[in-house]
XYZ file of C-alpha atoms in Angstrom:
411
model
C 0.818 -4.697 -11.773
C 0.839 -8.470 -11.275
C -0.152 -9.961 -7.925
C 0.271 -13.678 -7.251
C -1.116 -15.162 -4.051
C -1.102 -18.664 -2.657
C -2.476 -19.776 0.731
C -2.880 -16.192 1.929
C -5.604 -15.949 4.547
C -8.750 -17.293 2.819
C -7.239 -17.035 -0.667
C -5.953 -20.409 -1.810
C -4.756 -19.154 -5.184
C -4.915 -15.930 -7.175
C -2.979 -14.555 -10.126
C -4.283 -11.046 -10.738
C -3.430 -8.307 -13.188
C -4.166 -4.820 -11.869
C -4.256 -2.304 -14.714
C -7.227 -0.003 -14.368
C -10.435 -1.341 -12.857
C -10.443 -4.818 -11.347
C -13.793 -6.352 -10.407
C -14.007 -9.217 -7.910
C -17.325 -11.079 -8.188
C -18.287 -12.576 -4.829
C -21.287 -14.080 -3.051
C -22.655 -13.606 0.442
C -20.583 -16.475 1.869
C -17.283 -14.835 0.850
C -15.513 -13.125 3.798
C -15.969 -9.371 3.929
C -12.214 -8.781 3.605
C -11.326 -11.400 1.000
C -8.971 -9.135 -0.999
C -8.670 -5.645 0.513
C -6.632 -6.497 3.576
C -4.366 -8.835 1.605
C -3.525 -6.133 -0.950
C -3.058 -3.543 1.782
C -0.792 -5.776 3.879
C 1.242 -6.801 0.813
C 1.986 -3.162 0.130
C 2.826 -2.361 3.750
C 5.007 -5.455 3.966
C 7.031 -4.445 0.923
C 7.407 -0.896 2.187
C 8.703 -2.051 5.552
C 10.751 -4.874 4.059
C 13.432 -2.716 2.473
C 13.943 -0.556 5.537
C 14.004 -3.422 8.020
C 16.262 -5.660 5.977
C 18.727 -2.927 5.094
C 18.780 -1.599 8.629
C 19.710 -5.085 9.774
C 22.293 -5.523 7.016
C 23.902 -2.150 7.655
C 24.432 -3.121 11.284
C 25.789 -6.550 10.325
C 28.147 -5.081 7.727
C 29.605 -2.522 10.112
C 30.056 -5.226 12.749
C 31.913 -7.454 10.278
C 34.212 -4.648 9.169
C 35.069 -3.611 12.732
C 35.890 -7.145 13.914
C 38.992 -7.396 11.730
C 42.362 -7.145 13.535
C 43.547 -4.391 11.201
C 40.626 -2.233 12.273
C 41.233 -2.866 15.977
C 44.727 -1.422 15.660
C 43.304 1.980 14.719
C 42.808 4.802 17.186
C 39.380 5.323 18.733
C 38.994 8.560 16.757
C 39.575 6.754 13.463
C 37.287 3.907 14.481
C 34.475 6.340 15.245
C 35.017 8.194 11.965
C 35.003 4.968 9.977
C 31.926 3.576 11.711
C 29.826 6.738 11.319
C 30.902 7.488 7.770
C 30.335 3.942 6.554
C 26.969 3.634 8.301
C 25.745 6.918 6.752
C 26.852 5.898 3.270
C 25.109 2.529 3.554
C 21.848 4.050 4.710
C 21.825 6.459 1.778
C 21.417 3.417 -0.466
C 18.201 2.011 0.969
C 17.652 -0.594 -1.711
C 18.401 -4.232 -2.331
C 20.484 -5.489 -5.223
C 19.662 -8.276 -7.637
C 22.254 -10.562 -6.056
C 24.358 -10.601 -2.925
C 27.469 -10.393 -5.135
C 26.273 -7.134 -6.624
C 25.524 -5.709 -3.205
C 28.882 -6.775 -1.772
C 30.758 -5.149 -4.657
C 28.982 -1.892 -3.856
C 29.774 -2.282 -0.132
C 33.462 -2.879 -0.826
C 33.601 0.105 -3.200
C 32.094 2.360 -0.535
C 34.506 1.073 2.074
C 37.509 1.375 -0.236
C 36.650 5.038 -0.935
C 36.238 5.849 2.767
C 39.493 4.124 3.756
C 41.484 5.963 1.086
C 39.935 9.324 1.978
C 41.243 9.125 5.526
C 45.035 9.228 5.171
C 45.670 8.376 8.835
C 43.823 5.076 8.264
C 45.283 4.301 4.831
C 48.819 4.573 6.200
C 48.180 1.998 8.941
C 46.450 -0.845 7.085
C 46.746 -2.628 3.759
C 43.395 -1.743 2.250
C 43.416 -4.446 -0.435
C 44.180 -7.228 2.027
C 41.612 -5.858 4.422
C 38.842 -5.839 1.806
C 39.752 -9.346 0.644
C 39.371 -10.658 4.190
C 35.904 -9.253 4.724
C 34.647 -10.267 1.259
C 33.839 -13.864 2.188
C 32.593 -12.851 5.620
C 30.058 -10.587 3.944
C 28.857 -13.409 1.684
C 28.211 -15.726 4.586
C 26.781 -13.172 6.975
C 24.438 -11.390 4.549
C 22.870 -14.619 3.354
C 22.416 -15.744 6.922
C 20.906 -12.435 8.043
C 18.493 -12.447 5.095
C 17.302 -15.962 5.918
C 16.744 -15.043 9.562
C 14.654 -12.002 8.692
C 12.475 -13.946 6.268
C 11.991 -16.746 8.796
C 11.142 -14.515 11.723
C 9.857 -11.016 11.061
C 8.233 -11.385 7.645
C 6.866 -14.896 8.050
C 5.594 -14.206 11.551
C 3.917 -10.919 10.681
C 2.249 -11.808 7.441
C 1.991 -14.885 5.302
C 3.634 -18.118 4.133
C 3.790 -17.222 0.467
C 3.096 -14.083 -1.548
C 4.382 -12.709 -4.808
C 3.784 -9.046 -5.594
C 5.385 -7.473 -8.617
C 5.263 -4.725 -11.199
C 7.835 -3.004 -13.373
C 9.842 -1.881 -10.353
C 8.698 -4.259 -7.631
C 9.186 -7.994 -7.198
C 9.431 -10.086 -4.070
C 8.518 -13.591 -2.968
C 8.442 -15.373 0.380
C 8.466 -19.160 0.550
C 7.955 -21.862 3.190
C 10.923 -22.682 5.432
C 11.740 -25.969 3.737
C 12.283 -24.105 0.454
C 13.994 -21.034 1.779
C 17.588 -21.999 0.921
C 16.578 -22.700 -2.654
C 15.114 -19.216 -2.733
C 18.221 -17.624 -1.237
C 20.989 -19.473 -2.968
C 21.350 -20.331 -6.609
C 24.999 -20.895 -7.389
C 25.860 -18.493 -4.553
C 23.495 -15.857 -5.852
C 20.123 -14.618 -4.672
C 17.184 -15.103 -6.961
C 15.732 -11.726 -7.962
C 14.765 -9.818 -4.813
C 15.070 -6.275 -6.063
C 12.696 -3.838 -4.389
C 13.050 -0.220 -5.435
C 9.573 1.104 -4.814
C 8.303 1.880 -1.320
C 4.721 2.888 -1.925
C 2.559 2.803 1.217
C -0.122 3.482 -1.337
C -3.183 1.323 -0.709
C -6.513 2.371 0.796
C -8.720 -0.529 1.855
C -12.466 0.109 2.153
C -13.704 -3.386 1.391
C -15.076 -4.262 4.816
C -15.200 -0.870 6.516
C -16.190 2.550 5.196
C -15.505 6.041 6.468
C -19.124 6.447 7.629
C -18.745 3.290 9.717
C -15.744 4.779 11.502
C -17.448 8.143 11.869
C -20.533 6.529 13.411
C -18.872 3.971 15.673
C -15.655 5.816 16.464
C -12.144 4.447 16.690
C -11.822 0.926 18.085
C -8.715 -0.846 19.339
C -9.689 -4.013 17.485
C -9.417 -2.318 14.078
C -7.205 -4.119 11.587
C -4.041 -2.327 10.502
C -5.679 -1.180 7.252
C -8.714 0.165 9.144
C -6.448 2.097 11.513
C -4.653 3.615 8.526
C -7.956 4.630 6.942
C -8.955 6.321 10.174
C -5.672 8.174 10.541
C -5.410 9.232 6.895
C -8.920 10.460 6.295
C -10.592 11.157 9.622
C -8.182 11.757 12.459
C -6.429 14.773 10.961
C -8.628 16.075 8.166
C -12.174 15.501 9.387
C -12.795 18.482 11.662
C -16.169 19.481 13.089
C -17.231 23.081 12.658
C -20.174 24.179 14.758
C -23.060 21.805 14.156
C -21.965 20.604 10.739
C -19.083 18.425 9.715
C -16.455 20.227 7.687
C -17.519 19.170 4.223
C -17.991 21.325 1.162
C -21.787 21.370 0.879
C -22.377 24.493 -1.184
C -21.195 25.067 -4.732
C -19.780 28.467 -3.787
C -17.643 26.860 -1.048
C -15.840 24.679 -3.553
C -13.656 27.572 -4.574
C -11.890 27.088 -1.248
C -10.738 23.578 -2.115
C -6.968 23.213 -2.447
C -6.744 20.835 -5.383
C -3.463 19.805 -6.969
C -3.303 18.465 -10.505
C -7.075 18.442 -11.125
C -8.782 21.274 -12.967
C -12.181 22.803 -12.242
C -13.964 20.980 -15.066
C -12.880 17.607 -13.694
C -13.889 18.571 -10.152
C -17.329 19.478 -11.467
C -17.657 16.046 -13.084
C -17.329 14.433 -9.666
C -19.821 16.863 -8.142
C -22.312 16.301 -10.958
C -22.622 12.799 -9.498
C -22.412 13.563 -5.790
C -24.897 16.430 -5.961
C -27.568 14.001 -7.162
C -27.280 12.012 -3.931
C -25.483 13.714 -1.048
C -26.505 17.082 0.352
C -24.774 17.494 3.706
C -23.792 15.905 6.998
C -24.941 17.476 10.239
C -24.136 16.783 13.862
C -26.659 17.485 16.619
C -26.165 18.442 20.260
C -25.980 14.752 21.216
C -22.936 14.289 18.992
C -24.905 12.125 16.556
C -24.405 12.460 12.812
C -27.279 12.946 10.383
C -27.326 12.765 6.594
C -29.365 15.184 4.574
C -29.895 13.706 1.131
C -31.818 14.855 -1.884
C -33.608 11.771 -3.147
C -36.319 11.908 -0.452
C -35.395 15.366 0.807
C -35.125 14.162 4.371
C -32.689 13.832 7.254
C -31.658 10.416 8.535
C -29.442 9.287 11.374
C -26.183 8.027 9.886
C -26.449 4.860 11.982
C -29.689 4.017 10.160
C -28.515 5.123 6.725
C -28.504 2.377 4.053
C -25.178 1.136 2.719
C -25.614 2.761 -0.697
C -26.115 6.214 0.806
C -23.129 5.770 3.078
C -21.112 4.778 0.042
C -21.658 8.152 -1.657
C -20.919 9.995 1.594
C -17.655 8.021 1.755
C -16.879 9.221 -1.782
C -17.543 12.822 -0.784
C -15.348 12.633 2.313
C -12.535 10.941 0.388
C -12.556 13.630 -2.270
C -12.858 16.688 -0.071
C -10.780 15.608 2.867
C -8.151 13.489 1.152
C -7.773 13.528 -2.633
C -8.606 17.217 -3.040
C -6.564 18.381 -0.054
C -3.184 20.067 -0.248
C -1.135 16.911 0.322
C 0.504 15.720 -2.858
C 1.072 12.287 -1.319
C -2.652 11.856 -0.792
C -3.183 9.882 -3.974
C -2.740 6.138 -3.437
C -1.932 3.774 -6.292
C -4.612 1.262 -5.310
C -7.970 1.600 -3.581
C -10.323 -1.263 -2.728
C -14.108 -0.714 -2.481
C -17.087 -2.924 -1.741
C -20.090 -2.045 -3.873
C -23.412 -1.900 -1.962
C -25.486 -5.075 -2.318
C -28.552 -3.070 -3.369
C -29.540 0.517 -4.001
C -32.269 2.706 -2.544
C -32.644 4.424 -5.914
C -32.534 2.560 -9.248
C -30.170 5.099 -10.815
C -27.567 5.009 -8.054
C -25.640 2.025 -9.435
C -25.179 3.992 -12.665
C -23.873 6.915 -10.610
C -21.610 4.547 -8.692
C -20.190 3.072 -11.923
C -19.614 6.512 -13.410
C -17.899 7.747 -10.252
C -15.580 4.713 -10.245
C -14.580 5.383 -13.857
C -13.826 9.063 -13.125
C -11.875 8.153 -10.004
C -9.682 5.750 -11.960
C -9.181 8.118 -14.880
C -8.183 11.201 -12.911
C -6.960 10.151 -9.458
C -6.279 6.452 -8.709
C -4.424 4.259 -11.265
C -5.830 0.972 -9.940
C -9.284 0.385 -8.470
C -10.497 -2.931 -7.080
C -14.273 -3.261 -6.730
C -15.736 -6.176 -4.817
C -19.344 -6.764 -5.907
C -22.105 -9.374 -5.936
C -23.803 -7.850 -8.988
C -22.614 -8.677 -12.520
C -24.575 -5.711 -13.906
C -21.815 -3.431 -12.636
C -19.396 -4.773 -15.254
C -21.462 -3.592 -18.215
C -22.155 -0.232 -16.578
C -18.491 0.438 -15.875
C -17.605 -0.439 -19.477
C -20.374 1.903 -20.668
C -18.989 4.872 -18.723
C -15.442 4.110 -19.809
C -16.651 4.800 -23.370
C -18.681 7.846 -22.316
C -15.700 9.474 -20.583
C -13.174 8.377 -23.215
C -11.116 6.438 -20.662
C -8.413 3.962 -21.653
C -8.823 1.880 -18.485
C -8.864 -1.888 -18.824
C -11.453 -3.933 -16.943
C -10.352 -7.268 -15.486
C -12.945 -9.467 -13.810
C -12.221 -12.253 -11.316
C -14.597 -14.537 -9.458
C -14.191 -15.885 -5.926
C -14.752 -19.649 -6.193
C -14.806 -21.904 -3.131
C -11.851 -24.257 -2.728
C -11.989 -26.463 0.376
C -11.908 -24.008 3.293
C -10.831 -21.071 1.122
C -11.323 -19.426 -2.276
C -9.610 -19.166 -5.638
C -9.829 -15.883 -7.532
C -10.339 -17.082 -11.096
C -10.156 -14.766 -14.090
C -13.362 -14.329 -16.123
C -12.739 -11.248 -18.292
C -9.618 -9.296 -19.172
């Protein structure tokens, strides 16, 4: 998956290849959400883009077809039939075509079929003449409607320029002064085909599940933080007595509803988690406590170090999201921030191993934001240990005026 960014939030320029594990090397002066929110919003934007644009086009197309004098001569019954039938057929094809010409040919074919199916309509109008008349109207109107959507909804809600593409996804938004060049090239649209609506990014770069659990839901959450809350905590994270509903005992793991992952693989994840996380408890004051094995003690989650919270986040993600009975609960991309330091010297090794397993068995693309170059070698080590075929691409956030470039170092 290729992601090209320019002047997006604090990112001045980035050309990134996501194909396994992507490491972003940063320093303390880099914003806490340098990449996670951008990737998340790019995905959400593309998912909404197809629906919003086609919904708008379907309305415009029906309006154009009903404005013709031939149509106005039809009875109200036939008008209603034609409107409903055509609208339904358009909405079945929620995708954009490579060019406006290609899309218009499909529209005219649909309309021709519907007109000929209804004999009471076909007898009253000359279908060929009718379709010829609306052909040029569709050209003009669809290009205009596309430009208006790019100028208003997309540009207002997100960013001046972004390119996001893979084998079945490609889209680009450009500044207003260049928009006609983007739309028209000898009366054709430059490639704007979008056939994949993914909604498939989890962003945990600046906010973890423990943070939400400790501080609760806030109205000032970003869109990606709200999604994390709703996906992982709001529905699935249910308290049970004095302990949070996590699988803390080995015998309880038989109750997990896991799809597509066998018991041996599940045990590989727990071989790591069991060395760090024991359980989460909630007292009568509604405060959460972590019981962890390294020092065999209980600690208030608010006071827990970032590295311990990180492994609790892993446990919650697995047991209340990836291992649950929802087949859609496996995103294509997840963004993590590695803890700056570790309470235990071996925990970075456990972190690296967990990341490798997560990529191999559950998430195709992982993005790890870190300040520690040692993580690179450790991830590569565990890729060999677990016989993974994942590639490792490394990028560095380098200051550029008031923003940052993400420059490739390894890959």
